[in-house]
Short mmCIF file of C-alpha atoms and ligand atoms in Angstrom, two decimals:
data_model
loop_
_atom_site.label_atom_id
_atom_site.label_comp_id
_atom_site.label_asym_id
_atom_site.label_seq_id
_atom_site.Cartn_x
_atom_site.Cartn_y
_atom_site.Cartn_z
CA MET A 1 70.46 0.56 -100.81
CA GLU A 2 72.75 -0.69 -103.26
CA THR A 3 70.87 -2.04 -106.65
CA ASN A 4 72.31 -4.49 -108.84
CA LEU A 5 71.74 -5.95 -112.59
CA LEU A 6 71.96 -10.18 -111.91
CA VAL A 7 72.27 -12.30 -115.08
CA GLN A 8 70.85 -15.98 -113.15
CA PRO A 9 68.44 -18.62 -113.89
CA PHE A 10 65.77 -18.03 -111.51
CA ASP A 11 66.07 -20.90 -109.19
CA ARG A 12 69.77 -20.05 -108.64
CA VAL A 13 69.13 -16.28 -107.56
CA GLY A 14 70.38 -15.76 -104.35
CA ALA A 15 69.19 -13.97 -102.32
CA ASP A 16 66.85 -13.63 -99.17
CA ALA A 17 63.80 -12.92 -101.16
CA ILE A 18 63.10 -13.23 -104.90
CA ALA A 19 59.77 -11.70 -106.27
CA ILE A 20 57.61 -12.43 -109.80
CA VAL A 21 54.38 -11.10 -111.13
CA LEU A 22 51.89 -12.77 -111.03
CA PHE A 23 48.53 -11.72 -113.05
CA GLU A 24 44.47 -12.02 -112.45
CA ASP A 25 44.19 -13.78 -115.82
CA GLU A 26 46.91 -16.03 -116.87
CA PRO A 27 48.19 -19.02 -115.38
CA ALA A 28 51.63 -18.93 -113.33
CA PRO A 29 54.73 -18.60 -115.31
CA ALA A 30 57.39 -21.61 -116.07
CA GLU A 31 59.54 -20.57 -113.27
CA LEU A 32 57.22 -21.20 -110.96
CA GLN A 33 56.49 -24.74 -112.27
CA SER A 34 57.66 -26.51 -108.95
CA ALA A 35 55.62 -24.30 -106.86
CA THR A 36 52.00 -25.41 -108.45
CA ALA A 37 50.61 -26.66 -105.24
CA TRP A 38 51.30 -23.32 -103.33
CA LEU A 39 49.68 -21.44 -106.05
CA ASP A 40 46.54 -23.37 -106.65
CA GLU A 41 46.10 -23.18 -103.06
CA LEU A 42 46.76 -19.46 -102.72
CA ARG A 43 44.20 -18.96 -105.61
CA SER A 44 41.37 -21.28 -104.14
CA SER A 45 41.47 -19.89 -100.96
CA GLY A 46 41.03 -16.58 -102.38
CA GLU A 47 44.26 -15.43 -100.53
CA PHE A 48 45.94 -14.41 -103.77
CA THR A 49 43.82 -13.44 -106.99
CA GLY A 50 46.74 -11.44 -108.62
CA LYS A 51 45.39 -7.83 -108.07
CA PRO A 52 47.95 -5.01 -107.60
CA ALA A 53 49.41 -4.87 -104.19
CA GLU A 54 48.46 -8.15 -103.10
CA ILE A 55 51.49 -10.35 -101.99
CA ALA A 56 52.39 -13.86 -100.98
CA VAL A 57 55.03 -14.59 -99.27
CA ALA A 58 56.12 -18.63 -99.29
CA HIS A 59 59.35 -19.68 -97.01
CA LEU A 60 62.40 -22.42 -97.94
CA PRO A 61 60.48 -22.86 -101.87
CA GLN A 62 61.53 -26.14 -103.10
CA GLY A 63 64.42 -26.28 -105.70
CA LEU A 64 65.50 -22.44 -105.21
CA ALA A 65 68.44 -20.65 -104.15
CA ALA A 66 66.23 -18.24 -102.18
CA LYS A 67 65.13 -18.14 -98.70
CA ARG A 68 61.46 -17.08 -99.64
CA LEU A 69 59.14 -17.07 -103.11
CA VAL A 70 57.38 -14.00 -103.30
CA VAL A 71 54.33 -13.88 -105.85
CA ALA A 72 53.21 -10.12 -106.45
CA GLY A 73 49.90 -9.30 -108.59
CA GLY A 74 50.18 -7.61 -111.56
CA GLY A 75 46.52 -7.12 -112.19
CA LYS A 76 44.87 -7.45 -115.75
CA ARG A 77 48.06 -8.08 -118.27
CA ASP A 78 47.17 -5.96 -120.44
CA LYS A 79 46.99 -3.08 -117.99
CA PHE A 80 50.81 -4.18 -116.72
CA ASP A 81 52.83 -0.95 -118.27
CA ALA A 82 56.04 0.42 -116.66
CA ALA A 83 53.87 2.09 -113.95
CA ALA A 84 52.11 -0.82 -112.59
CA LEU A 85 55.72 -1.99 -112.57
CA ARG A 86 57.18 0.48 -110.67
CA ARG A 87 54.56 0.63 -108.62
CA ALA A 88 54.39 -3.42 -107.64
CA VAL A 89 58.12 -3.41 -107.26
CA GLY A 90 57.15 -0.80 -104.94
CA SER A 91 54.29 -2.76 -102.63
CA THR A 92 56.38 -5.46 -102.39
CA VAL A 93 59.76 -3.51 -101.12
CA ARG A 94 57.31 -1.96 -98.81
CA THR A 95 55.80 -5.25 -97.12
CA LEU A 96 58.87 -7.56 -96.94
CA LYS A 97 60.86 -4.68 -95.52
CA GLN A 98 58.93 -5.22 -92.54
CA LYS A 99 59.45 -8.64 -92.81
CA GLY A 100 63.29 -8.26 -92.34
CA VAL A 101 63.85 -9.01 -96.09
CA LYS A 102 67.21 -7.25 -96.75
CA LYS A 103 68.16 -8.44 -100.28
CA LEU A 104 65.57 -9.07 -102.57
CA ALA A 105 65.46 -10.21 -106.05
CA TRP A 106 63.18 -8.96 -108.46
CA TRP A 107 62.32 -11.52 -111.52
CA LEU A 108 62.89 -9.51 -114.61
CA GLY A 109 63.04 -12.54 -116.90
CA ALA A 110 63.31 -11.69 -120.52
CA GLY A 111 62.18 -7.59 -119.64
CA SER A 112 63.14 -4.85 -121.43
CA PRO A 113 65.34 -2.21 -119.98
CA ALA A 114 62.34 -0.08 -119.33
CA ASP A 115 61.02 -2.61 -117.34
CA ALA A 116 64.33 -3.00 -115.54
CA GLU A 117 64.25 1.11 -114.87
CA ALA A 118 60.50 1.38 -113.52
CA ALA A 119 61.32 -2.28 -111.28
CA VAL A 120 64.44 -0.40 -109.50
CA GLU A 121 62.96 3.02 -109.66
CA GLY A 122 60.51 1.45 -107.95
CA ALA A 123 62.23 -0.65 -105.04
CA ILE A 124 64.04 3.11 -104.44
CA LEU A 125 61.06 4.89 -104.01
CA GLY A 126 59.10 1.54 -101.85
CA ASN A 127 62.75 1.33 -99.70
CA TYR A 128 62.33 5.16 -98.53
CA GLU A 129 60.71 6.20 -95.39
CA THR A 130 60.48 9.90 -93.83
CA ASP A 131 61.33 9.03 -90.06
CA ARG A 132 64.52 10.86 -90.38
CA TYR A 133 63.40 12.30 -86.90
CA LYS A 134 62.40 9.29 -84.92
CA PRO A 135 65.05 7.33 -83.76
CA SER A 136 62.08 4.47 -82.38
CA SER A 137 61.39 4.12 -86.05
CA GLU A 138 60.30 0.43 -86.82
CA ALA A 139 61.34 1.20 -90.40
CA LYS A 140 63.40 -1.77 -91.20
CA PRO A 141 65.01 -0.93 -95.41
CA LEU A 142 66.01 -3.09 -97.78
CA ASP A 143 70.14 -3.22 -98.09
CA SER A 144 70.07 -4.64 -101.93
CA PHE A 145 67.95 -4.59 -104.63
CA VAL A 146 68.75 -6.91 -107.70
CA VAL A 147 66.83 -7.11 -110.94
CA ALA A 148 67.62 -10.74 -111.96
CA ALA A 149 67.23 -11.33 -116.05
CA VAL A 150 68.01 -14.43 -118.55
CA ARG A 151 70.56 -12.07 -120.30
CA GLY A 152 73.20 -9.25 -119.31
CA GLY A 153 73.85 -6.63 -121.38
CA ALA A 154 74.93 -2.66 -121.78
CA ASP A 155 71.20 -1.76 -122.79
CA LEU A 156 69.62 -3.22 -119.06
CA GLU A 157 73.03 -1.83 -116.89
CA ALA A 158 72.09 1.09 -118.30
CA ALA A 159 68.70 1.20 -116.98
CA VAL A 160 69.04 0.21 -113.92
CA THR A 161 71.73 2.95 -113.28
CA ARG A 162 69.48 5.41 -114.97
CA ALA A 163 67.03 4.23 -112.22
CA ARG A 164 69.28 4.86 -109.59
CA ILE A 165 70.17 8.17 -110.62
CA ILE A 166 66.28 9.36 -110.71
CA GLY A 167 65.21 7.25 -108.06
CA GLU A 168 68.12 9.00 -105.88
CA ALA A 169 66.96 11.94 -107.22
CA GLN A 170 62.90 12.05 -106.48
CA ASN A 171 64.04 10.98 -102.93
CA PHE A 172 66.39 13.29 -102.52
CA THR A 173 63.57 15.83 -102.99
CA ARG A 174 61.39 14.17 -100.80
CA ASP A 175 64.08 14.69 -98.23
CA LEU A 176 64.17 18.32 -98.83
CA ALA A 177 60.02 18.68 -98.92
CA ASN A 178 60.15 16.33 -95.28
CA GLU A 179 62.30 19.05 -93.43
CA PRO A 180 60.21 21.10 -90.90
CA ALA A 181 60.39 24.53 -91.81
CA ASN A 182 62.67 25.06 -88.57
CA ARG A 183 65.44 22.83 -89.83
CA LEU A 184 64.94 24.28 -93.99
CA THR A 185 64.94 27.86 -94.04
CA PRO A 186 65.30 29.89 -97.76
CA THR A 187 69.08 30.05 -96.46
CA ILE A 188 69.25 26.27 -95.32
CA LEU A 189 67.42 25.50 -98.58
CA ALA A 190 69.94 27.25 -100.48
CA ASP A 191 72.89 25.92 -98.82
CA ARG A 192 71.42 22.68 -99.78
CA ALA A 193 70.99 23.53 -103.77
CA ARG A 194 75.03 24.69 -103.28
CA ALA A 195 75.99 21.16 -102.00
CA MET A 196 74.15 19.72 -104.65
CA ALA A 197 75.38 21.75 -107.18
CA ALA A 198 78.85 21.48 -106.03
CA GLU A 199 78.61 17.62 -105.66
CA GLN A 200 77.33 17.10 -109.12
CA GLY A 201 79.37 19.53 -110.90
CA LEU A 202 76.72 22.26 -111.50
CA GLU A 203 76.84 25.88 -111.14
CA CYS A 204 74.94 27.84 -108.37
CA GLU A 205 74.51 31.25 -108.05
CA VAL A 206 71.84 32.77 -105.40
CA LEU A 207 70.66 35.79 -105.06
CA ASP A 208 70.25 37.65 -101.79
CA GLN A 209 67.73 40.12 -100.66
CA ASP A 210 69.72 43.03 -101.51
CA ARG A 211 70.83 42.14 -105.30
CA MET A 212 66.82 41.54 -105.32
CA ARG A 213 65.92 44.63 -104.56
CA GLN A 214 68.32 46.13 -106.49
CA LEU A 215 67.24 44.29 -109.76
CA GLY A 216 63.87 45.06 -108.56
CA MET A 217 61.87 42.43 -107.46
CA GLY A 218 59.41 43.47 -105.27
CA SER A 219 56.38 41.07 -105.59
CA LEU A 220 59.08 38.34 -103.99
CA LEU A 221 60.63 40.86 -101.65
CA GLY A 222 56.72 41.84 -100.97
CA VAL A 223 56.10 38.27 -99.57
CA ALA A 224 59.27 38.01 -97.85
CA GLN A 225 58.96 41.21 -95.61
CA GLY A 226 57.35 39.99 -93.06
CA SER A 227 60.01 36.95 -92.30
CA ALA A 228 62.65 37.42 -89.73
CA GLU A 229 64.62 34.59 -92.65
CA PRO A 230 65.87 36.23 -95.63
CA PRO A 231 64.31 35.40 -98.81
CA ALA A 232 66.81 33.36 -101.67
CA LEU A 233 66.27 33.00 -105.08
CA ILE A 234 68.19 29.97 -105.78
CA ILE A 235 69.95 29.79 -109.45
CA VAL A 236 71.47 26.34 -110.69
CA ARG A 237 72.80 25.69 -114.17
CA TYR A 238 73.29 22.74 -116.24
CA ARG A 239 75.10 23.16 -119.04
CA PRO A 240 75.88 20.56 -121.80
CA ALA A 241 79.60 19.90 -123.16
CA LYS A 242 78.59 19.62 -126.30
CA GLU A 243 77.43 22.96 -128.67
CA PRO A 244 73.61 21.95 -129.13
CA ALA A 245 71.97 21.72 -131.85
CA THR A 246 69.42 24.30 -131.02
CA LYS A 247 69.04 27.27 -129.23
CA ASP A 248 66.78 25.98 -126.63
CA HIS A 249 67.06 26.36 -123.41
CA LEU A 250 65.06 24.97 -120.53
CA GLY A 251 64.38 26.95 -117.49
CA LEU A 252 62.60 24.63 -114.41
CA VAL A 253 60.81 27.26 -111.71
CA GLY A 254 59.82 25.91 -108.47
CA LYS A 255 57.85 27.27 -105.50
CA GLY A 256 59.78 27.33 -102.79
CA VAL A 257 57.35 28.65 -99.77
CA THR A 258 59.71 26.91 -96.60
CA PHE A 259 56.46 28.07 -94.73
CA ASP A 260 53.28 29.23 -95.67
CA THR A 261 51.24 30.73 -93.02
CA GLY A 262 49.52 32.91 -94.91
CA GLY A 263 50.58 36.03 -93.69
CA ILE A 264 47.82 38.47 -92.68
CA SER A 265 45.67 36.21 -94.49
CA ILE A 266 46.45 33.88 -92.20
CA LYS A 267 45.01 30.39 -92.61
CA PRO A 268 43.40 28.28 -90.46
CA ALA A 269 45.61 26.47 -87.24
CA GLU A 270 43.96 22.85 -88.71
CA GLY A 271 46.62 21.28 -91.31
CA MET A 272 48.23 24.45 -91.15
CA GLU A 273 51.92 22.27 -90.31
CA LYS A 274 51.64 20.76 -93.80
CA MET A 275 52.38 24.42 -94.68
CA LYS A 276 55.77 22.91 -94.62
CA TYR A 277 55.54 21.67 -97.71
CA ASP A 278 54.92 24.68 -99.37
CA MET A 279 57.98 24.15 -101.37
CA CYS A 280 57.59 20.75 -103.30
CA GLY A 281 57.75 22.93 -106.22
CA GLY A 282 61.24 24.04 -105.71
CA ALA A 283 62.47 20.73 -104.22
CA ALA A 284 61.37 18.88 -107.68
CA VAL A 285 62.83 21.50 -109.70
CA LEU A 286 66.48 21.03 -107.44
CA GLY A 287 65.76 16.65 -107.62
CA ALA A 288 65.58 17.23 -111.72
CA MET A 289 68.82 19.28 -111.69
CA ARG A 290 70.42 16.59 -109.54
CA ALA A 291 69.40 13.53 -111.75
CA ILE A 292 70.91 15.98 -114.96
CA ALA A 293 73.77 16.19 -114.14
CA GLN A 294 74.37 12.88 -114.49
CA LEU A 295 72.28 12.18 -117.09
CA LYS A 296 73.76 15.18 -118.91
CA PRO A 297 70.93 15.94 -121.40
CA ALA A 298 71.85 17.32 -124.97
CA ILE A 299 70.49 21.42 -123.87
CA PRO A 300 71.33 23.48 -121.24
CA VAL A 301 68.53 23.95 -118.19
CA THR A 302 68.71 26.23 -115.37
CA ALA A 303 66.77 25.80 -112.84
CA LEU A 304 65.22 28.81 -110.22
CA VAL A 305 63.82 28.49 -106.89
CA PRO A 306 62.74 31.50 -105.36
CA ALA A 307 62.79 31.16 -101.81
CA VAL A 308 60.99 33.02 -99.29
CA GLU A 309 58.54 32.63 -95.64
CA ASN A 310 55.40 33.87 -95.82
CA MET A 311 54.58 34.45 -92.58
CA PRO A 312 52.58 37.54 -90.23
CA GLY A 313 54.09 40.34 -88.67
CA SER A 314 54.80 43.83 -87.89
CA LYS A 315 57.01 43.96 -91.48
CA ALA A 316 54.65 41.93 -93.15
CA GLN A 317 52.58 43.37 -95.99
CA ARG A 318 49.32 43.91 -95.62
CA PRO A 319 46.03 42.95 -97.66
CA GLY A 320 45.26 46.23 -100.39
CA ASP A 321 49.74 46.68 -100.73
CA ILE A 322 50.78 47.67 -104.23
CA VAL A 323 54.66 46.12 -105.54
CA THR A 324 55.83 46.59 -108.28
CA SER A 325 57.06 43.27 -110.09
CA LEU A 326 60.46 42.86 -111.59
CA SER A 327 58.48 42.81 -114.88
CA GLY A 328 57.26 46.14 -114.20
CA LYS A 329 53.80 44.80 -113.62
CA THR A 330 52.28 45.98 -110.34
CA VAL A 331 50.24 44.15 -108.66
CA GLU A 332 47.14 44.84 -105.98
CA VAL A 333 47.62 42.28 -103.05
CA LEU A 334 44.46 41.54 -102.52
CA ASN A 335 45.00 38.25 -100.47
CA THR A 336 48.41 37.51 -98.85
CA ASP A 337 47.90 33.99 -98.99
CA ALA A 338 48.22 33.76 -102.57
CA GLU A 339 51.43 34.38 -101.74
CA GLY A 340 53.24 31.78 -104.62
CA ARG A 341 52.08 33.48 -107.42
CA LEU A 342 54.23 36.91 -106.31
CA ILE A 343 57.35 34.70 -106.15
CA LEU A 344 57.06 32.58 -109.11
CA ASN A 345 56.64 36.06 -111.30
CA ASP A 346 59.35 37.50 -110.59
CA ALA A 347 61.02 33.84 -111.45
CA LEU A 348 60.06 33.31 -114.06
CA THR A 349 60.75 37.33 -115.51
CA TYR A 350 64.54 36.62 -114.40
CA SER A 351 64.22 33.07 -116.21
CA GLN A 352 63.53 34.33 -119.52
CA ARG A 353 66.33 37.46 -118.47
CA LEU A 354 69.09 34.26 -117.87
CA GLY A 355 67.75 33.53 -121.99
CA CYS A 356 65.73 30.89 -121.25
CA THR A 357 63.28 30.00 -124.25
CA HIS A 358 60.54 27.22 -122.64
CA LEU A 359 59.65 27.21 -119.40
CA VAL A 360 58.08 24.59 -116.47
CA ASP A 361 56.84 25.57 -113.34
CA ALA A 362 55.67 23.71 -110.36
CA ALA A 363 54.08 24.69 -107.38
CA THR A 364 51.76 23.93 -104.85
CA LEU A 365 49.84 26.62 -105.68
CA THR A 366 45.97 26.23 -104.98
CA GLY A 367 43.62 24.08 -102.70
CA ALA A 368 41.63 24.72 -105.62
CA ILE A 369 43.73 22.44 -107.69
CA VAL A 370 42.84 19.72 -104.89
CA VAL A 371 39.01 20.44 -105.38
CA ALA A 372 39.49 19.92 -109.31
CA LEU A 373 41.61 17.30 -109.18
CA GLY A 374 42.04 15.84 -106.18
CA TYR A 375 44.80 13.87 -105.26
CA VAL A 376 45.56 11.95 -108.04
CA ASN A 377 46.53 14.12 -111.13
CA VAL A 378 49.22 17.64 -111.49
CA GLY A 379 46.99 20.29 -113.19
CA ALA A 380 48.66 21.18 -116.26
CA PHE A 381 48.72 25.03 -117.91
CA THR A 382 49.67 26.36 -121.08
CA ASN A 383 49.95 28.75 -123.28
CA ASN A 384 51.43 26.59 -125.58
CA ASP A 385 50.37 23.24 -126.44
CA ALA A 386 53.01 22.01 -127.94
CA LEU A 387 55.10 22.25 -124.93
CA LEU A 388 52.54 20.73 -123.63
CA GLY A 389 52.63 17.85 -125.45
CA ARG A 390 56.17 17.30 -124.61
CA VAL A 391 55.29 17.83 -120.85
CA LEU A 392 52.71 15.45 -120.81
CA GLY A 393 54.12 12.52 -122.95
CA ALA A 394 57.08 12.49 -120.75
CA ALA A 395 54.63 12.53 -117.83
CA LYS A 396 52.89 9.66 -119.61
CA GLN A 397 56.30 7.52 -120.44
CA GLU A 398 57.51 8.37 -116.28
CA GLY A 399 53.39 7.32 -114.57
CA GLU A 400 53.18 10.58 -113.38
CA LYS A 401 49.64 11.44 -113.89
CA MET A 402 48.72 15.47 -115.07
CA TRP A 403 45.63 16.21 -116.80
CA HIS A 404 45.15 19.76 -118.94
CA MET A 405 43.27 22.28 -117.67
CA PRO A 406 41.85 25.38 -119.34
CA LEU A 407 43.43 28.88 -119.71
CA ASP A 408 41.13 30.52 -122.11
CA GLU A 409 41.17 34.13 -122.69
CA ASP A 410 37.53 34.58 -120.46
CA TYR A 411 39.17 33.63 -117.66
CA LYS A 412 42.04 36.91 -117.54
CA GLU A 413 39.17 39.17 -116.08
CA LEU A 414 39.40 38.05 -112.91
CA LEU A 415 42.53 39.34 -111.92
CA LYS A 416 41.47 43.15 -113.03
CA SER A 417 42.43 45.41 -109.93
CA PRO A 418 41.20 49.50 -109.90
CA PHE A 419 44.13 50.16 -108.45
CA ALA A 420 47.12 47.90 -109.80
CA ASP A 421 47.68 46.26 -113.20
CA LEU A 422 46.98 43.46 -111.46
CA ALA A 423 45.07 41.89 -108.74
CA ASN A 424 46.79 38.56 -106.94
CA ILE A 425 43.47 36.52 -106.69
CA GLY A 426 40.34 36.04 -109.17
CA GLY A 427 37.63 35.24 -106.72
CA ARG A 428 36.04 31.94 -105.01
CA TRP A 429 35.51 30.09 -108.73
CA GLY A 430 38.21 28.89 -110.67
CA GLY A 431 40.84 29.33 -108.58
CA ALA A 432 43.84 27.22 -109.89
CA ILE A 433 42.81 28.93 -113.46
CA SER A 434 43.13 32.58 -112.26
CA ALA A 435 45.98 31.20 -110.59
CA ALA A 436 47.44 30.07 -113.64
CA TRP A 437 46.84 33.14 -115.55
CA PHE A 438 48.25 35.40 -112.99
CA LEU A 439 51.39 33.69 -114.08
CA ARG A 440 50.75 33.50 -117.75
CA GLU A 441 50.46 37.26 -117.38
CA PHE A 442 54.24 37.23 -116.63
CA VAL A 443 55.59 34.70 -119.56
CA ASP A 444 54.38 36.78 -122.40
CA ASP A 445 55.16 34.62 -125.96
CA THR A 446 57.45 32.43 -123.92
CA PRO A 447 56.30 28.73 -124.53
CA TRP A 448 55.02 27.66 -120.91
CA VAL A 449 53.64 25.35 -118.75
CA HIS A 450 52.53 25.63 -115.41
CA LEU A 451 51.83 22.44 -113.19
CA ASP A 452 49.74 22.83 -109.86
CA ILE A 453 50.90 20.07 -107.98
CA ALA A 454 48.77 21.31 -104.82
CA GLY A 455 46.88 17.82 -104.44
CA THR A 456 50.06 15.64 -105.27
CA ALA A 457 53.24 16.43 -104.13
CA TRP A 458 52.45 14.46 -100.75
CA LEU A 459 49.61 11.36 -99.44
CA GLU A 460 48.02 12.31 -96.42
CA GLU A 461 47.92 8.25 -95.99
CA ASN A 462 50.60 5.24 -96.84
CA LYS A 463 50.05 3.77 -100.73
CA PRO A 464 51.16 0.35 -100.90
CA PHE A 465 54.33 1.11 -103.29
CA MET A 466 54.84 4.88 -101.24
CA ALA A 467 55.16 6.02 -97.21
CA LYS A 468 53.04 8.94 -96.85
CA GLY A 469 54.19 12.05 -96.92
CA PRO A 470 56.24 13.62 -99.92
CA THR A 471 56.00 12.14 -103.05
CA GLY A 472 58.47 13.86 -105.42
CA VAL A 473 56.76 14.25 -108.20
CA CYS A 474 57.56 16.32 -110.81
CA VAL A 475 60.89 14.90 -110.55
CA ARG A 476 60.57 12.18 -113.73
CA THR A 477 58.78 14.22 -115.79
CA PHE A 478 61.58 17.40 -115.58
CA VAL A 479 64.54 14.35 -116.46
CA ASN A 480 62.50 12.59 -119.19
CA LEU A 481 62.17 15.98 -120.22
CA ALA A 482 64.90 17.06 -120.58
CA MET A 483 66.64 13.92 -121.96
CA ASN A 484 64.11 13.59 -124.76
CA TRP A 485 64.56 17.16 -125.70
N1 BES B 1 50.50 27.24 -100.32
C1 BES B 1 48.18 27.23 -100.95
C2 BES B 1 48.06 26.09 -101.61
C3 BES B 1 48.06 24.98 -101.34
C4 BES B 1 46.85 24.48 -100.79
C5 BES B 1 48.90 24.14 -101.28
C6 BES B 1 46.46 22.94 -100.28
C7 BES B 1 48.83 22.59 -100.54
C8 BES B 1 47.88 22.49 -100.49
C9 BES B 1 48.83 28.94 -101.16
O1 BES B 1 49.48 29.66 -100.99
C10 BES B 1 47.72 29.51 -101.24
O2 BES B 1 47.38 29.32 -99.87
N2 BES B 1 46.34 29.96 -101.97
C11 BES B 1 45.31 30.18 -101.71
C12 BES B 1 44.62 30.85 -102.67
C13 BES B 1 43.78 31.68 -102.46
C14 BES B 1 43.98 32.79 -101.32
C15 BES B 1 43.09 32.60 -103.51
C16 BES B 1 44.40 28.50 -101.54
O3 BES B 1 44.65 27.91 -102.84
O4 BES B 1 43.36 28.90 -100.85
ZN1 ZN B 2 49.34 30.62 -99.61
ZN1 ZN B 3 51.57 28.50 -100.60
#
């Protein structure tokens, strides 16, 4: 889809539809003067009250160049922030594309660059469908999305460009996440990362099984050994052109389990197909790198994606096996389904060897985080409140909900093993926290934030503003974090 900024008065904007926000608690704006009768009727009939995701369409509106006039509910004016605007645009796009609209204009009016950015992102995200392998799909995407403003300017143009880069990066992540495991093995994920890096001018290095064996990544390799598909540790690097002012080096680490059967501790059949999404963390860091390559933050950023398939079989690791991680710490594998932490620990250790000074990981790590926070918030854990503050600040700006979870010393004892330095599970209660503690054991004092995205990486149902399936959560937060460092 093409996205553009257009400077034109409301009534002159030519498109299949022009959309404008209407609030619950406010009269219609001046632009809609010629449509007052229609709006009065909409309100008095109760067909449109201005609530979020409400949309009403009028054909051949009097005095307008556009073929349709669309009002989109904004909710309460004082709650209408960039996140609400992103969703309002997404909902409008998703409704109108089903009605055959190809070119949609969104009335920004005198809105800010941040508003323009949110609008374009909302449109790109809302236009996305997960129908790649469904030739019979009825989805009819928009061809063109235009932000119509009362003024032009480099700041607005830049915002539209930024939004396109970020929105497309998030859809790149969703595309990767959406691939079934037969079409996205660790090797193929590495190929995709390489292709993306080459296209975007990033460095990419992939450590294969032999190299990981030489290095001593026994924890990652233990998970991989049950699968006929070889593992890969994908490393993508961005370096700023100018010598940075600080020594800071951001490391983004993403869980890349291309399919999680649970291994010998096998999962129940029901819902197992969803475990193709167990690489959403890895896909998010790769998507973020795609945008970072184009937006060029001031600090170096390195992404690491440990990619494996977690399978049972005669070569698979067994409960009770003890592996030696790259850090030297030994781990007793009590449950082979707690595999994410067993690959992330080696990647976290390696990221520090590569010089990363600040680490953020994203992982579909535990069912327990879904119990704790549902499908709404990402669970955020840290050993460093300053870094967490930056991550939560970025997330807030980007409208990605994250919630600070505890990581007290008291939880550490859950991971005690009589036979090894650590057990890989911590019992039934506080499962997301013991999983986070496990990772913490491998970052020492390096500032680190762990984002458990098991509840937020995909939608079980369509939302008005986004198709069901992978959400691409964390991409915008990661990009924002790097850009505002
Ligand atoms: N990939 C799963 C976590 C998950 C669950 C992601 C639900 C998305 C939705 C992870 O590898 C896993 O299986 N975790 C176990 C850990 C347990 C064995 C300690 C879990 O959460 O049940
Ligand atoms: Zn698992
Ligand atoms: Zn998993």
